[in-house]
Amino acid sequence: QVQLVESGGGSVQAGGSLRLSCAASGYTYTYNTAYIVWFRQAPGKEREGVASISIYPRSGSTSYADSVKGRFTISRDNAKNTVYLQMNSLKPEDTAIYYCAAGRSGMGRLREADFDYWGQGTQVTVSS
């Protein structure tokens, strides 16, 4: 059973940085777990995809939401089975609970129904 555990959230001032981690265990490399995607959900808003990285069959292709391009970077450490989200130049509108999920689609054709495995979420709060 695939398990995902996020960490690294916290409170920062605008312009600051945070690095989120998504540690995977029990991971199986299939088309059902071809992508790791970071989602976020702000209070009163729908959950949205932020960044994705391909895992299977080809690893390493990344894609971003327009709102975070140039500020966020998604990466993977194969040895640690961990995917990171480096967040720089944070803005108050980045405040949300951030989730990582494993599933069948990446940014551009994202569907939450494609994701069977989710982490518990980590809170990111950016103050002005």
Short mmCIF file of C-alpha atoms in Angstrom, two decimals:
data_model
loop_
_atom_site.label_atom_id
_atom_site.label_comp_id
_atom_site.label_asym_id
_atom_site.label_seq_id
_atom_site.Cartn_x
_atom_site.Cartn_y
_atom_site.Cartn_z
CA GLN A 1 0.00 0.00 0.00
CA VAL A 2 1.39 3.37 -1.04
CA GLN A 3 1.71 5.85 1.79
CA LEU A 4 2.64 9.51 1.41
CA VAL A 5 3.70 11.74 4.29
CA GLU A 6 4.18 15.48 3.88
CA SER A 7 6.35 17.66 6.08
CA GLY A 8 8.00 21.06 6.02
CA GLY A 9 5.05 23.39 6.32
CA GLY A 10 5.07 26.39 8.60
CA SER A 11 4.62 30.13 8.88
CA VAL A 12 6.76 32.62 6.97
CA GLN A 13 6.61 36.24 5.96
CA ALA A 14 5.97 37.28 2.39
CA GLY A 15 9.09 36.89 0.29
CA GLY A 16 10.33 33.97 2.35
CA SER A 17 10.94 30.36 1.42
CA LEU A 18 9.85 26.90 2.54
CA ARG A 19 10.66 23.41 1.31
CA LEU A 20 7.96 20.79 1.54
CA SER A 21 8.77 17.07 1.49
CA CYS A 22 6.61 14.16 0.42
CA ALA A 23 8.06 10.86 1.63
CA ALA A 24 6.70 7.76 -0.09
CA SER A 25 6.65 4.21 1.22
CA GLY A 26 5.28 1.03 -0.32
CA TYR A 27 5.53 2.71 -3.72
CA THR A 28 4.88 0.61 -6.81
CA TYR A 29 5.81 1.97 -10.23
CA THR A 30 2.74 1.62 -12.41
CA TYR A 31 0.62 3.87 -14.59
CA ASN A 32 -1.63 4.35 -11.54
CA THR A 33 1.24 6.08 -9.75
CA ALA A 34 2.88 7.70 -12.78
CA TYR A 35 2.87 11.21 -11.31
CA ILE A 36 3.39 12.88 -7.97
CA VAL A 37 1.45 16.13 -7.77
CA TRP A 38 1.43 18.82 -5.14
CA PHE A 39 -2.06 20.22 -4.58
CA ARG A 40 -3.15 23.00 -2.28
CA GLN A 41 -6.41 24.12 -0.77
CA ALA A 42 -6.90 27.59 0.63
CA PRO A 43 -9.78 28.39 3.02
CA GLY A 44 -13.03 28.68 1.11
CA LYS A 45 -11.46 27.65 -2.19
CA GLU A 46 -11.34 24.49 -4.25
CA ARG A 47 -8.24 22.33 -4.19
CA GLU A 48 -5.90 23.08 -7.06
CA GLY A 49 -2.85 21.47 -8.59
CA VAL A 50 0.39 23.35 -8.07
CA ALA A 51 3.17 21.23 -9.58
CA SER A 52 3.71 17.73 -10.91
CA ILE A 53 6.63 15.44 -11.62
CA SER A 54 6.55 12.29 -13.70
CA ILE A 55 7.63 9.07 -12.00
CA TYR A 56 6.78 6.26 -14.45
CA PRO A 57 7.68 5.17 -17.06
CA ARG A 58 9.91 8.21 -17.64
CA SER A 59 10.99 10.10 -14.58
CA GLY A 60 11.62 13.77 -14.08
CA SER A 61 9.32 15.74 -16.36
CA THR A 62 7.90 18.69 -14.40
CA SER A 63 5.02 21.08 -14.87
CA TYR A 64 3.61 24.01 -12.88
CA ALA A 65 0.52 26.08 -12.40
CA ASP A 66 0.91 29.58 -13.86
CA SER A 67 0.50 31.09 -10.40
CA VAL A 68 3.73 29.48 -9.14
CA LYS A 69 5.93 29.33 -12.23
CA GLY A 70 9.34 30.81 -11.55
CA ARG A 71 8.83 30.64 -7.77
CA PHE A 72 8.25 26.95 -7.00
CA THR A 73 10.38 23.97 -8.00
CA ILE A 74 9.37 20.33 -7.75
CA SER A 75 12.12 17.71 -7.58
CA ARG A 76 12.70 14.12 -6.64
CA ASP A 77 15.35 12.24 -4.64
CA ASN A 78 15.13 8.64 -5.82
CA ALA A 79 17.39 7.32 -3.05
CA LYS A 80 15.13 8.77 -0.38
CA ASN A 81 11.83 8.09 -2.20
CA THR A 82 10.98 11.71 -1.55
CA VAL A 83 9.54 14.48 -3.69
CA TYR A 84 10.20 18.08 -2.72
CA LEU A 85 8.47 21.36 -3.39
CA GLN A 86 10.83 24.29 -2.98
CA MET A 87 8.77 27.45 -2.56
CA ASN A 88 10.48 30.81 -2.94
CA SER A 89 9.18 34.37 -3.01
CA LEU A 90 6.12 33.27 -1.10
CA LYS A 91 3.00 35.44 -1.20
CA PRO A 92 0.05 35.62 1.21
CA GLU A 93 -2.09 34.03 -1.50
CA ASP A 94 0.09 30.90 -1.25
CA THR A 95 -1.41 30.27 2.18
CA ALA A 96 -3.09 26.85 2.06
CA ILE A 97 -2.91 23.26 3.13
CA TYR A 98 -0.53 21.51 0.76
CA TYR A 99 -1.05 17.87 -0.17
CA CYS A 100 1.01 15.48 -2.23
CA ALA A 101 -0.73 12.78 -4.19
CA ALA A 102 0.22 9.90 -6.49
CA GLY A 103 -1.85 9.23 -9.55
CA ARG A 104 -2.34 8.89 -13.29
CA SER A 105 -2.25 12.50 -14.51
CA GLY A 106 0.01 15.52 -14.35
CA MET A 107 -0.55 19.25 -14.71
CA GLY A 108 -2.36 20.15 -17.89
CA ARG A 109 -4.84 17.29 -17.72
CA LEU A 110 -5.24 17.04 -13.96
CA ARG A 111 -8.20 15.18 -12.52
CA GLU A 112 -8.50 14.50 -8.80
CA ALA A 113 -10.32 11.27 -9.65
CA ASP A 114 -7.00 10.01 -11.08
CA PHE A 115 -5.36 10.10 -7.65
CA ASP A 116 -5.78 7.14 -5.33
CA TYR A 117 -3.06 8.02 -2.83
CA TRP A 118 -2.94 11.20 -0.77
CA GLY A 119 -0.91 12.51 2.11
CA GLN A 120 -2.46 14.09 5.18
CA GLY A 121 -1.48 17.64 4.23
CA THR A 122 0.80 20.27 5.70
CA GLN A 123 -0.17 23.86 6.50
CA VAL A 124 1.65 26.76 4.86
CA THR A 125 0.88 30.25 6.14
CA VAL A 126 2.38 33.35 4.53
CA SER A 127 1.91 36.67 6.32
CA SER A 128 2.19 40.08 4.71
#
